[in-house]
Coordinates of C-alpha atoms in Angstrom, one line a residue:
X200 CA 0.1 0.0 0.3
X201 CA 1.7 3.4 -0.6
X202 CA 0.9 6.0 1.8
X203 CA -0.3 9.6 0.3
X204 CA -0.8 12.6 2.5
X205 CA -0.6 15.2 0.0
X206 CA -1.9 15.6 -3.4
X207 CA -0.2 16.0 -6.8
X208 CA -1.0 19.9 -6.6
X209 CA 0.1 20.7 -3.2
X210 CA 2.9 19.0 -3.8
X211 CA 4.3 21.1 -6.6
X212 CA 3.4 23.9 -4.8
X213 CA 5.4 23.2 -1.7
X214 CA 8.6 22.1 -3.8
X215 CA 8.3 25.0 -5.7
X216 CA 8.6 27.2 -2.0
X217 CA 10.9 26.8 0.7
X218 CA 9.1 29.5 2.8
X219 CA 5.8 27.4 2.0
X220 CA 7.1 24.0 2.5
X221 CA 8.4 25.0 6.0
X222 CA 5.6 26.8 7.3
X223 CA 3.1 23.1 6.1
X224 CA 5.5 21.2 8.0
X225 CA 5.1 23.4 11.0
X226 CA 1.5 23.6 11.0
X227 CA 1.0 20.0 10.4
X228 CA 3.4 18.8 12.6
X229 CA 2.3 21.2 15.3
X230 CA -1.0 20.6 14.7
X231 CA 0.0 16.6 14.7
X232 CA 1.9 16.4 18.1
X233 CA -1.1 18.2 19.9
X234 CA -3.0 15.5 18.7
X235 CA -0.8 13.1 19.3
X236 CA 0.1 14.1 22.9
X237 CA -3.9 14.0 23.6
X238 CA -3.7 10.5 22.5
X239 CA -6.1 11.3 19.5
X240 CA -4.7 9.1 17.0
X241 CA -7.1 9.0 14.4
X242 CA -6.8 13.3 14.2
X243 CA -2.9 13.4 14.5
X244 CA -2.8 10.5 11.3
X245 CA -3.2 13.9 8.6
X246 CA -1.8 15.8 10.1
X247 CA 2.0 14.1 10.5
X248 CA 1.9 12.3 7.3
X249 CA 1.7 15.8 5.7
X250 CA 4.5 16.8 7.7
X251 CA 6.5 13.7 7.3
X252 CA 6.0 13.8 3.6
X253 CA 7.0 17.7 3.2
X254 CA 9.9 17.0 5.5
X255 CA 11.3 14.9 2.5
X256 CA 10.3 17.7 0.4
X257 CA 12.0 20.3 2.1
X258 CA 15.2 17.7 1.9
X259 CA 14.7 17.6 -1.7
X260 CA 15.2 21.2 -2.2
X261 CA 17.4 22.5 0.4
X262 CA 14.6 24.4 2.7
X263 CA 17.1 23.9 5.3
X264 CA 20.4 23.2 6.3
X265 CA 20.5 19.6 5.8
X266 CA 21.2 18.8 9.6
X267 CA 18.2 20.7 10.1
X268 CA 16.2 19.1 7.8
X269 CA 17.7 15.7 8.5
X270 CA 15.9 16.2 12.2
X271 CA 12.6 17.3 10.8
X272 CA 12.2 14.4 8.9
X273 CA 13.4 11.8 11.8
X274 CA 11.3 14.0 13.8
X275 CA 8.0 13.7 11.7
X276 CA 9.0 10.0 10.5
X277 CA 9.2 9.4 14.1
X278 CA 6.1 10.5 15.6
X279 CA 4.0 9.3 12.3
X280 CA 5.3 6.0 13.6
X281 CA 4.3 5.6 17.0
X282 CA 0.8 6.7 15.6
X283 CA 1.0 3.8 13.5
X284 CA 1.9 1.5 16.6
X285 CA -0.9 3.3 18.2
X286 CA -2.9 2.3 16.1
X287 CA -2.1 -1.5 15.6
X288 CA -1.1 -0.5 11.7
X289 CA 2.3 -2.6 11.6
X290 CA 2.8 -2.5 8.3
X291 CA 2.3 1.2 7.5
X292 CA 4.7 1.7 10.8
X293 CA 7.4 -0.6 9.3
X294 CA 6.5 1.3 5.9
X295 CA 7.7 4.3 7.2
X296 CA 10.6 3.0 9.0
X297 CA 11.8 1.8 5.5
X298 CA 11.2 4.9 3.4
X299 CA 13.0 7.0 6.0
X300 CA 16.4 5.2 6.1
X301 CA 15.9 4.3 2.1
X302 CA 15.9 8.3 1.9
X303 CA 18.6 8.8 4.8
X304 CA 21.1 6.4 3.1
X305 CA 20.2 8.1 -0.6
X306 CA 21.2 11.2 1.3
X307 CA 24.5 9.6 2.9
X308 CA 25.4 8.6 -0.6
X309 CA 24.6 11.3 -2.2
X310 CA 26.1 13.7 0.2
X311 CA 29.1 12.0 2.7
X312 CA 29.5 15.0 4.2
X313 CA 26.5 14.9 6.2
X314 CA 27.6 11.1 7.5
X315 CA 27.3 12.5 11.2
X316 CA 24.1 13.8 10.9
X317 CA 22.8 10.7 9.1
X318 CA 23.6 8.8 12.0
X319 CA 22.1 10.5 14.6
X320 CA 19.1 10.2 12.3
X321 CA 19.5 6.4 12.0
X322 CA 20.0 5.9 15.5
X323 CA 16.9 8.0 16.8
X324 CA 15.2 5.5 14.4
X325 CA 17.0 2.5 15.4
X326 CA 16.6 3.1 18.9
X327 CA 12.1 3.3 18.5
X328 CA 12.1 -0.3 16.8
X329 CA 13.7 -1.8 19.0
X330 CA 12.1 0.4 22.2
X331 CA 8.6 -0.6 20.1
X332 CA 9.6 -4.5 19.7
X333 CA 10.8 -4.9 23.5
X334 CA 7.2 -3.7 24.1
X335 CA 5.9 -6.6 21.9
X336 CA 7.6 -9.0 23.6
X337 CA 6.8 -7.9 27.1
X338 CA 3.3 -7.6 25.8
X339 CA 3.6 -11.6 24.5
X340 CA 2.5 -10.3 21.0
X341 CA 1.9 -13.2 18.4
X342 CA 2.8 -10.4 16.1
X343 CA 6.7 -10.0 14.9
X344 CA 7.6 -6.5 13.6
X345 CA 10.6 -6.9 11.2
X346 CA 12.9 -4.2 9.6
X347 CA 15.9 -3.9 7.7
X348 CA 18.7 -3.5 10.4
X349 CA 20.3 -0.7 7.8
X350 CA 21.6 1.2 10.7
X351 CA 24.8 -0.8 10.6
X352 CA 25.2 0.2 7.2
X353 CA 26.7 3.7 8.3
X354 CA 30.7 3.9 8.9

């Protein structure tokens, strides 16, 4: 299942304007985080999804310094994964994890000077997955969460 939170027109508009992309990310992330903190998972989902997709656009168009863009991307992914986890949507949780790791790996390949920032982002994601796995183990979950541990690909 392909996740899409932004329509094509909105995606194109954000790709043309760093300022609009930053504002859209901020609005989506803040609203999603507010709903997340209130445990309103369904309401948080579209806002965090938009923030996640917008943060990826911001990396592409270089709307921010690389370290900041990676931090926003990782923060957006982390909260979005959290919502999917709370909703029991394991496949989407894994999908966001894989999309995020793959994008960060591509960034590392094309911008080796960003290794320190990307390693920090990958460590954050890896810890989140480990925490979820340990919670699943504690609950004796019959559903196993498996992820490609591409974290070790960063030297």
